[in-house]
Coordinates of N, CA and C in Angstrom, one line a residue:
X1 N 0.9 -1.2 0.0 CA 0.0 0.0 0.0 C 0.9 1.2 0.0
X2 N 0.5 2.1 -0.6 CA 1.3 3.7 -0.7 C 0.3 4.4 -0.1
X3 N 1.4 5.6 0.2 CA 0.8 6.6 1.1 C 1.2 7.7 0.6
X4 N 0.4 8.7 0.6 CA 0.2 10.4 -0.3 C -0.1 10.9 1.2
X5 N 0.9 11.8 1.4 CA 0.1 13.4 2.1 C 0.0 14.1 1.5
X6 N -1.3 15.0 1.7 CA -2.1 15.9 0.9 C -1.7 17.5 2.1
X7 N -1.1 18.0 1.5 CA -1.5 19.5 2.7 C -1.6 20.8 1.3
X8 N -2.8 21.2 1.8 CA -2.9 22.5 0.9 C -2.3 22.2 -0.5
X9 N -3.0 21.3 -0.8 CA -2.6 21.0 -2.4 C -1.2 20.4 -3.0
X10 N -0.2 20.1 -1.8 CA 1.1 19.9 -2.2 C 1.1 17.9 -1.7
X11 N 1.4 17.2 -3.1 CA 1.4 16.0 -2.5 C 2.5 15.6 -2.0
X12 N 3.1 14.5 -1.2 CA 4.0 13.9 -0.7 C 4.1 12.3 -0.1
X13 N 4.8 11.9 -1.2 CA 4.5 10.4 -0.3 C 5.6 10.2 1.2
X14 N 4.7 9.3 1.8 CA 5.1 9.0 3.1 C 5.5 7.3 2.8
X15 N 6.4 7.3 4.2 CA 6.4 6.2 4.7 C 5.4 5.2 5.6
X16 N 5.4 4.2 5.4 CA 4.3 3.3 6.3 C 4.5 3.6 7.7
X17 N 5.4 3.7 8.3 CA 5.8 3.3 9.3 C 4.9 4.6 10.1
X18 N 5.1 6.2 9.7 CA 4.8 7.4 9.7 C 3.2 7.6 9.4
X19 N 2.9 7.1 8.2 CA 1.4 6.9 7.9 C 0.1 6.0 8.5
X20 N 0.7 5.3 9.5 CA -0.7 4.0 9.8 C -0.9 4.7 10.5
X21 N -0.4 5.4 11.5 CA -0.9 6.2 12.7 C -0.8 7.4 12.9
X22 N -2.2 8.3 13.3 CA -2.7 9.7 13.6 C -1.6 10.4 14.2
X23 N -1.2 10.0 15.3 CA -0.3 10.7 16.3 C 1.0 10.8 16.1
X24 N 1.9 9.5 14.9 CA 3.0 9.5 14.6 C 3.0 10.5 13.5
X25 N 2.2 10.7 12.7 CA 1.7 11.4 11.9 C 2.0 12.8 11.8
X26 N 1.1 13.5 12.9 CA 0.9 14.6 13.2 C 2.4 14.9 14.2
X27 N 3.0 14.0 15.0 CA 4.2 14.5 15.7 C 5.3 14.8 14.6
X28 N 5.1 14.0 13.4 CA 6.2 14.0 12.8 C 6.2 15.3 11.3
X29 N 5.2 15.2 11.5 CA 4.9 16.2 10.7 C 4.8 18.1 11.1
X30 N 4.5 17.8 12.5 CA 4.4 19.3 13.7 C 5.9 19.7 13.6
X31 N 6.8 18.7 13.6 CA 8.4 19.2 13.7 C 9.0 20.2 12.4
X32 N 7.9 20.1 11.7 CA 8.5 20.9 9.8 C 6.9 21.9 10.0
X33 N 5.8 21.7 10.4 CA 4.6 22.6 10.3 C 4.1 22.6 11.7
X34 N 4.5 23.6 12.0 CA 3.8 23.2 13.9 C 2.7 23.7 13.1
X35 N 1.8 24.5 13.1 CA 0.5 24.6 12.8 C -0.2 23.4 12.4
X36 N 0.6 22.4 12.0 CA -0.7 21.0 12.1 C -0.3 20.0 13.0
X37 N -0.4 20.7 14.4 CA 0.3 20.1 15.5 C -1.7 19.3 15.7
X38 N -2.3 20.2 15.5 CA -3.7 19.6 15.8 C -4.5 19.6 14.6
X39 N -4.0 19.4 13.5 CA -4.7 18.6 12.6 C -5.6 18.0 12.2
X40 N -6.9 18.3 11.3 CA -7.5 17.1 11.3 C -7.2 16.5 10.3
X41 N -7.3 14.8 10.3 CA -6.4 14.5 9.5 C -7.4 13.1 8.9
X42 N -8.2 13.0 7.8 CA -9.0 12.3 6.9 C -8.2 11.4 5.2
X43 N -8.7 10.3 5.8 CA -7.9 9.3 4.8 C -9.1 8.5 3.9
X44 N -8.0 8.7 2.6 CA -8.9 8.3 1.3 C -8.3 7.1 0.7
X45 N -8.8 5.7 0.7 CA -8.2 5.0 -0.5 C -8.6 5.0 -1.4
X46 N -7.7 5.2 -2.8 CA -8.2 4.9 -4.0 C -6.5 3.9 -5.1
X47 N -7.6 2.5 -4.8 CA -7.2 1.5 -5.7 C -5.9 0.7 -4.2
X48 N -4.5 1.1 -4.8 CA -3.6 0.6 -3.9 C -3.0 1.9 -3.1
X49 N -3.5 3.1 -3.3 CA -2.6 4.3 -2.3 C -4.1 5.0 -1.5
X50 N -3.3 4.9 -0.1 CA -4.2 5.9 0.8 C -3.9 7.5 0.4
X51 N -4.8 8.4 0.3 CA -4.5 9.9 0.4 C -4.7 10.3 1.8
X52 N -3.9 10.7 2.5 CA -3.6 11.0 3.4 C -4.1 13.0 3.4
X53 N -5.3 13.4 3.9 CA -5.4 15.0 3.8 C -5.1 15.5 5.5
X54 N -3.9 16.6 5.5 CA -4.3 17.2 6.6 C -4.8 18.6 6.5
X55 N -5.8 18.9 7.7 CA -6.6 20.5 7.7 C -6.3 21.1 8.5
X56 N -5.7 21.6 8.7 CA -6.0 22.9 9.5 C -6.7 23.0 10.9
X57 N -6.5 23.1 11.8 CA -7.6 23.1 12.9 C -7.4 24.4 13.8
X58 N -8.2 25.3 13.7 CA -8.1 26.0 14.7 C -8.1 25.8 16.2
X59 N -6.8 26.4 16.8 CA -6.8 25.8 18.1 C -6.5 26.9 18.9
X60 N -6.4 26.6 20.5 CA -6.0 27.6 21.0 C -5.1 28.4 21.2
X61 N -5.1 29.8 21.7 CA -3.6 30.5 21.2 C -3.2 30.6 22.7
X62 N -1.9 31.0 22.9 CA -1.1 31.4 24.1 C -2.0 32.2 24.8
X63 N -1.6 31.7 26.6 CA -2.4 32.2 27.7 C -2.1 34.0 27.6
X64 N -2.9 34.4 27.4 CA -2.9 36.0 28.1 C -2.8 36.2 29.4
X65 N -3.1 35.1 30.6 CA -3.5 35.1 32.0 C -2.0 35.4 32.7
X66 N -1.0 35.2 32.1 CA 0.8 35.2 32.5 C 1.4 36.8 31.9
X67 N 0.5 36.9 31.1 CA 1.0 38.5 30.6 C 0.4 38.9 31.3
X68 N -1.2 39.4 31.8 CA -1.7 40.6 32.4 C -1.1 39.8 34.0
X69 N -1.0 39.2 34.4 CA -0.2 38.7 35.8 C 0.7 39.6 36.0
X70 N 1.7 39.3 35.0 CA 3.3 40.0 34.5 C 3.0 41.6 34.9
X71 N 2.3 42.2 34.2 CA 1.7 43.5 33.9 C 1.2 43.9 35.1
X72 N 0.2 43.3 35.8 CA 0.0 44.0 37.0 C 0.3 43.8 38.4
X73 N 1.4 43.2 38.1 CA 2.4 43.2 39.6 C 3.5 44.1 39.2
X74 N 3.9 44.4 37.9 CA 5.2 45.2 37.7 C 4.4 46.3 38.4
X75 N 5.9 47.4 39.0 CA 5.2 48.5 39.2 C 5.3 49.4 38.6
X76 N 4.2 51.0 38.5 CA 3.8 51.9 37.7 C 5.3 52.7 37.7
X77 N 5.8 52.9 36.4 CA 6.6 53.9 36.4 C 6.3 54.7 34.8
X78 N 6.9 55.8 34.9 CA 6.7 57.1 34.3 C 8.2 57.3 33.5
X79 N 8.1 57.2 32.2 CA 9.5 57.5 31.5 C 10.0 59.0 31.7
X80 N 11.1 58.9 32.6 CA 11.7 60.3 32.9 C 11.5 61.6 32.1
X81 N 11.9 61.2 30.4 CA 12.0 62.2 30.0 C 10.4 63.1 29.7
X82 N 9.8 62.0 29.8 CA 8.1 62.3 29.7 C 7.7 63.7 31.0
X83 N 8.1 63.0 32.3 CA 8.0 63.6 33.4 C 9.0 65.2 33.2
X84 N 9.6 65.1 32.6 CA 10.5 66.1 32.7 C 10.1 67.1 31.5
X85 N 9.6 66.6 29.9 CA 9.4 67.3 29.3 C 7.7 68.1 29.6
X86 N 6.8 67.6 30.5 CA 5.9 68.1 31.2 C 6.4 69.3 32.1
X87 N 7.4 69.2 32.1 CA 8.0 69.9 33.6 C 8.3 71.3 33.1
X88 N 9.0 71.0 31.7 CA 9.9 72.1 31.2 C 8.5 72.8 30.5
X89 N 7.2 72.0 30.0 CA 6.2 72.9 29.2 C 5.3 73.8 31.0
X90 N 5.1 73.1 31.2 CA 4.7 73.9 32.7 C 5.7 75.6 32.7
X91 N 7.0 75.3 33.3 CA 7.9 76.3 33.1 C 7.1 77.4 31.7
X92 N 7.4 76.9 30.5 CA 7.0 77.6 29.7 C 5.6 78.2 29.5
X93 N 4.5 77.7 30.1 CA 3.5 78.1 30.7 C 3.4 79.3 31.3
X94 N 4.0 79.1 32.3 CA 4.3 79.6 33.3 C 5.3 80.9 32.7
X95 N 6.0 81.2 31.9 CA 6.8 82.0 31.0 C 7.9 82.0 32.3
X96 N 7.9 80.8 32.9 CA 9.7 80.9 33.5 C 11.3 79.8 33.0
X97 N 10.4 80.3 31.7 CA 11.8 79.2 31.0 C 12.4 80.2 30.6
X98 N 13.8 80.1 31.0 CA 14.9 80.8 30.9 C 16.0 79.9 30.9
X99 N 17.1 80.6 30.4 CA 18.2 79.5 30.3 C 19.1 79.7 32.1
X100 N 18.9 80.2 32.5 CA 19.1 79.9 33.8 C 18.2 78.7 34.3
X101 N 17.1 78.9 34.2 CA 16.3 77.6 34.3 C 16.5 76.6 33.8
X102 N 16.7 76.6 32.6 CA 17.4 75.2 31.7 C 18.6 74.9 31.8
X103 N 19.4 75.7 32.7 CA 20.7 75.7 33.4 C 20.4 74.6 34.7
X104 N 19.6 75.0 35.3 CA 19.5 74.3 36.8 C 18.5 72.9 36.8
X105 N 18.2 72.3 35.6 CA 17.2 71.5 35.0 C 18.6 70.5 34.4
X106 N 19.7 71.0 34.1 CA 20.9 70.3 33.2 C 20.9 68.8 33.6
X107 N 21.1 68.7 35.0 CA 21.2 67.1 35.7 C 20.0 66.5 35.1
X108 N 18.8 67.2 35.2 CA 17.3 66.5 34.9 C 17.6 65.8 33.4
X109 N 18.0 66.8 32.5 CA 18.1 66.1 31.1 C 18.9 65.2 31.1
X110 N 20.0 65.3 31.2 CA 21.2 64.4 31.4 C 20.7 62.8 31.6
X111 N 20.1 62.9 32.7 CA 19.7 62.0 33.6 C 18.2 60.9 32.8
X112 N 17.1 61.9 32.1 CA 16.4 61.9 31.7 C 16.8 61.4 30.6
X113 N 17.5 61.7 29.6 CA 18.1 61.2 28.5 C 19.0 60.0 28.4
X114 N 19.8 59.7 29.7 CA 20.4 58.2 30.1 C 19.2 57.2 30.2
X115 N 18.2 57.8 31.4 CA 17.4 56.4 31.7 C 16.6 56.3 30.1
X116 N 16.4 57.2 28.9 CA 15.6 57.0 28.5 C 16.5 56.0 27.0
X117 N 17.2 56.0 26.9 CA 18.3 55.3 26.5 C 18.3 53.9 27.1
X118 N 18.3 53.3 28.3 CA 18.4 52.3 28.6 C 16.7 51.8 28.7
X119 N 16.1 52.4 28.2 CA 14.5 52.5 28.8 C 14.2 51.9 26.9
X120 N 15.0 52.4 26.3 CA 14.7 51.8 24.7 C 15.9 50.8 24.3
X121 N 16.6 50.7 24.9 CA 17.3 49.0 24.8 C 16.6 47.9 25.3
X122 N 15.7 48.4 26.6 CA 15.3 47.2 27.0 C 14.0 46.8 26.5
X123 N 13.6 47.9 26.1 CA 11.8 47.7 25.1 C 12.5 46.9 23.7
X124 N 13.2 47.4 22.9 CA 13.9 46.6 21.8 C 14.1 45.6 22.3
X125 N 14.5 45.1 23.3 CA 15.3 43.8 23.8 C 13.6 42.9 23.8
X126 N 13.0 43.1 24.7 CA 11.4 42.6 25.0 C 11.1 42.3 23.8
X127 N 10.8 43.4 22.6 CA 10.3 43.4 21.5 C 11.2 42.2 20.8
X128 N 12.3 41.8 20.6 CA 12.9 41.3 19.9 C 12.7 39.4 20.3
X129 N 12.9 39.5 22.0 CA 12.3 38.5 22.6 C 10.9 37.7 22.4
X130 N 9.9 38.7 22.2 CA 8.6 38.8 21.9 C 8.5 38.2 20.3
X131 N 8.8 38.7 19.2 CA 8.9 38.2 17.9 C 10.0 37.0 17.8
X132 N 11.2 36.6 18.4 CA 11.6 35.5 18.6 C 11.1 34.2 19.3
X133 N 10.0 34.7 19.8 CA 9.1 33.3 20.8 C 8.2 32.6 19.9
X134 N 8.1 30.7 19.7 CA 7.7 30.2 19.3 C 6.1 30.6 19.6
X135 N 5.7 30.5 18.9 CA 3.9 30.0 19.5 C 3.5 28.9 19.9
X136 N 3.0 29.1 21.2 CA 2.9 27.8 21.9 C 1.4 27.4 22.4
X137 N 0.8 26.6 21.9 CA -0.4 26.7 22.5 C -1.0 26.4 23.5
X138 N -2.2 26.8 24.5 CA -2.4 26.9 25.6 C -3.2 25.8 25.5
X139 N -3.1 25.1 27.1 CA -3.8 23.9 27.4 C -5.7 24.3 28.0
X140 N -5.7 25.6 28.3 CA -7.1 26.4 28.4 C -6.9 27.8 27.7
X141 N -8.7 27.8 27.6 CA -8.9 29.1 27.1 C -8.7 30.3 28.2
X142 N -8.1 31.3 27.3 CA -7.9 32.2 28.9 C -8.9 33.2 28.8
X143 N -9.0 34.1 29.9 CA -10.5 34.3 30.1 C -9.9 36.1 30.4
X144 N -11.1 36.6 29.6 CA -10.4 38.4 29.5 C -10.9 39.0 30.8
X145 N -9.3 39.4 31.6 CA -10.0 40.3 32.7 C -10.9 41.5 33.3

């Protein structure tokens, strides 16, 4: 007997060994397409070859319940230079911006401009972390807070 996998129109013959069984099937096949990690997976014989079809299954996606956890134990902070460039529009409000003032403010920017530097390495770093993460699917649905 021969064996055809069918995915999205691309045929492929398989081995027996790989083909009798659902689970060997789908494990071995999840390792080249994780998306048909949950598969549905429907078999046709015609004459001496099985067609082997896999579909698609929508499943579930990663827990959100570990992110807003994450999220709401970190604590509230305010990007320096945010706090500071409020500080300097107040002043200017106020018509006490002067460069004597933006004299005695010098540490604030300095300062404000360092954390805000290390404040966008570590967002890139997250961000980069974040698009490097496999998709992994959740064993429950998570439930919106």
């Amino acid at each position: 007997m021969k064996y055809v996998l069918v995915i999205e129109g691309q045929e492929t013959p398989l081995d027996e060994t790989i083909a009798a069984n659902d689970d060997v099937l789908r494990t071995t096949i999840a390792a080249y397409m994780p998306q048909l990690a949950n598969a549905e997976i429907q078999r046709q014989t015609q004459g001496d070859t099985v067609r082997i079809q896999m579909l698609k299954r929508a499943g579930t996606k990663g827990s959100v319940a570990a992110v807003c956890q994450e999220l709401c134990a970190a604590p509230p902070q305010l990007n320096p230079a945010l706090s500071l460039a409020w500080q300097i529009e107040q002043l200017k409000l106020q018509k006490d911006l002067d460069i004597t003032a933006l004299i005695a403010l010098q540490p604030q920017i300095e300062a404000a401009y360092t954390n805000g530097q290390k404040w966008e390495v570590a967002i890139a770093s997250a961000n980069l972390n974040l698009c490097r993460a496999p998709a992994t699917p959740a064993r429950i649905t998570p439930k919106l807070i």
